[in-house]
């Protein structure tokens, strides 16, 4: 395989598909990557799972409720 040099690219300062670095790894931002190139567990939202007959009060988006009735 022959190596090729890529043409320089201009990255827009704002807008488009650019995410500013202050949004990486923060709430309401985007997940960052750890040294192992994986998303750290602390940045993964784990849903609350409720099992029962009565619906839970105050569920959040992403929560799971299993009706055993």
XYZ file of N, CA and C in Angstrom:
207
model
N 0.848 -1.164 0.000
C 0.000 0.000 0.000
C 0.900 1.236 0.000
N 0.573 2.173 -0.836
C 1.337 3.403 -0.941
C 0.702 4.459 -0.036
N 1.519 5.089 0.794
C 1.010 6.130 1.690
C 0.726 7.392 0.893
N -0.372 8.047 1.212
C -0.719 9.307 0.557
C -0.860 10.382 1.611
N -0.478 11.578 1.270
C -0.673 12.697 2.176
C -2.043 13.297 1.884
N -2.805 13.510 2.939
C -4.132 14.092 2.782
C -4.020 15.597 2.596
N -4.953 16.126 1.850
C -4.979 17.575 1.649
C -5.382 18.252 2.945
N -4.824 19.419 3.249
C -5.210 20.141 4.466
C -6.700 20.463 4.452
N -7.305 20.394 5.619
C -8.728 20.682 5.744
C -8.916 21.909 6.621
N -9.909 22.692 6.309
C -10.249 23.839 7.129
C -11.421 23.450 8.023
N -11.251 23.602 9.312
C -12.299 23.270 10.263
C -12.979 24.566 10.677
N -14.305 24.642 10.514
C -14.997 25.871 10.907
C -14.913 26.095 12.410
N -14.857 27.350 12.813
C -14.767 27.684 14.238
C -16.060 27.354 14.967
N -17.204 27.553 14.325
C -18.496 27.246 14.945
C -19.434 26.684 13.887
N -20.482 26.043 14.361
C -21.494 25.510 13.449
C -21.046 24.213 12.802
N -21.826 23.739 11.870
C -21.486 22.511 11.163
C -21.454 21.318 12.103
N -20.517 20.419 11.880
C -20.383 19.202 12.679
C -19.276 19.316 13.708
N -19.010 20.506 14.186
C -17.922 20.735 15.131
C -18.473 20.749 16.559
N -17.779 20.077 17.462
C -18.119 20.096 18.882
C -16.975 20.782 19.605
N -17.294 21.837 20.348
C -16.230 22.535 21.058
C -15.708 21.665 22.199
N -14.433 21.794 22.512
C -13.790 20.925 23.493
C -14.386 21.069 24.890
N -15.030 22.200 25.185
C -15.626 22.356 26.519
C -16.890 21.523 26.687
N -17.396 20.900 25.623
C -18.596 20.049 25.695
C -18.240 18.569 25.825
N -16.973 18.218 25.701
C -16.562 16.812 25.749
C -16.467 16.352 27.198
N -17.192 15.286 27.512
C -17.160 14.714 28.851
C -17.970 15.472 29.875
N -18.888 16.338 29.438
C -19.697 17.111 30.368
C -21.168 16.746 30.228
N -21.954 17.085 31.250
C -23.398 16.867 31.186
C -23.969 17.668 30.026
N -24.883 17.087 29.276
C -25.507 17.695 28.096
C -24.508 17.968 26.972
N -23.359 17.328 27.043
C -22.355 17.461 25.989
C -22.217 16.136 25.253
N -21.001 15.786 24.900
C -20.727 14.511 24.236
C -19.724 13.731 25.074
N -19.777 12.416 24.965
C -18.849 11.574 25.719
C -17.449 11.711 25.138
N -16.479 11.671 26.020
C -15.084 11.668 25.590
C -14.590 10.240 25.504
N -13.324 10.069 25.219
C -12.730 8.743 25.163
C -11.605 8.649 26.180
N -11.489 7.489 26.806
C -10.404 7.257 27.744
C -9.128 6.889 26.994
N -8.069 6.606 27.730
C -6.790 6.233 27.130
C -6.900 4.944 26.319
N -7.911 4.112 26.640
C -8.121 2.855 25.917
C -9.034 3.033 24.700
N -9.350 4.283 24.348
C -10.201 4.624 23.197
C -11.643 4.157 23.386
N -12.065 4.009 24.653
C -13.444 3.632 24.964
C -14.078 4.741 25.789
N -15.411 4.794 25.760
C -16.124 5.772 26.579
C -16.028 5.324 28.030
N -15.548 6.188 28.940
C -15.464 5.812 30.355
C -16.844 5.515 30.943
N -16.915 4.542 31.838
C -18.187 4.133 32.431
C -18.889 5.296 33.117
N -18.144 6.226 33.673
C -18.747 7.371 34.371
C -19.532 8.271 33.422
N -19.277 8.164 32.114
C -19.970 9.010 31.148
C -21.132 8.295 30.467
N -21.431 7.079 30.905
C -22.541 6.314 30.320
C -23.724 6.377 31.269
N -24.868 6.831 30.764
C -26.073 6.919 31.571
C -26.661 5.528 31.755
N -26.825 5.129 33.002
C -27.410 3.833 33.306
C -28.859 4.051 33.725
N -29.814 3.462 32.983
C -31.217 3.671 33.344
C -31.566 2.978 34.655
N -32.517 3.563 35.364
C -33.033 2.950 36.584
C -34.087 1.931 36.161
N -33.996 0.717 36.687
C -34.966 -0.325 36.358
C -35.815 -0.590 37.591
N -37.140 -0.448 37.431
C -38.078 -0.670 38.522
C -38.973 -1.842 38.150
N -39.120 -2.779 39.075
C -39.988 -3.936 38.857
C -41.083 -3.885 39.909
N -42.351 -4.000 39.478
C -43.439 -3.998 40.444
C -44.789 -3.886 39.792
N -45.810 -3.777 40.641
C -47.179 -3.692 40.166
C -47.605 -2.239 40.009
N -47.057 -1.351 40.840
C -47.422 0.060 40.808
C -46.367 0.856 40.058
N -46.817 1.706 39.164
C -45.876 2.523 38.392
C -45.091 3.440 39.320
N -43.799 3.604 39.069
C -42.989 4.474 39.920
C -43.386 5.940 39.761
N -43.199 6.729 40.808
C -43.465 8.157 40.715
C -42.194 8.863 40.270
N -42.342 9.839 39.430
C -41.205 10.642 38.987
C -40.200 9.922 38.111
N -40.651 9.143 37.117
C -39.668 8.483 36.251
C -38.932 9.515 35.387
N -37.722 9.196 35.018
C -36.921 10.056 34.148
C -36.830 9.425 32.769
N -36.506 10.214 31.796
C -36.319 9.690 30.440
C -35.245 8.613 30.479
N -35.523 7.477 29.890
C -34.575 6.375 29.865
C -34.798 5.342 30.950
N -35.644 5.655 31.952
C -35.932 4.683 32.997
C -36.803 3.565 32.432
N -36.689 2.390 33.023
C -37.428 1.214 32.550
C -38.309 0.723 33.699
N -39.565 0.440 33.395
C -40.485 -0.089 34.390
C -41.022 -1.404 33.876
N -40.911 -2.452 34.691
C -41.412 -3.778 34.322
C -42.629 -4.070 35.176
N -43.793 -4.223 34.533
C -45.058 -4.474 35.225
C -45.182 -5.974 35.479
N -45.269 -6.351 36.744
C -45.412 -7.771 37.079
C -46.861 -8.158 37.343
N -47.788 -7.272 37.034
C -49.194 -7.529 37.268
C -49.750 -8.471 36.217
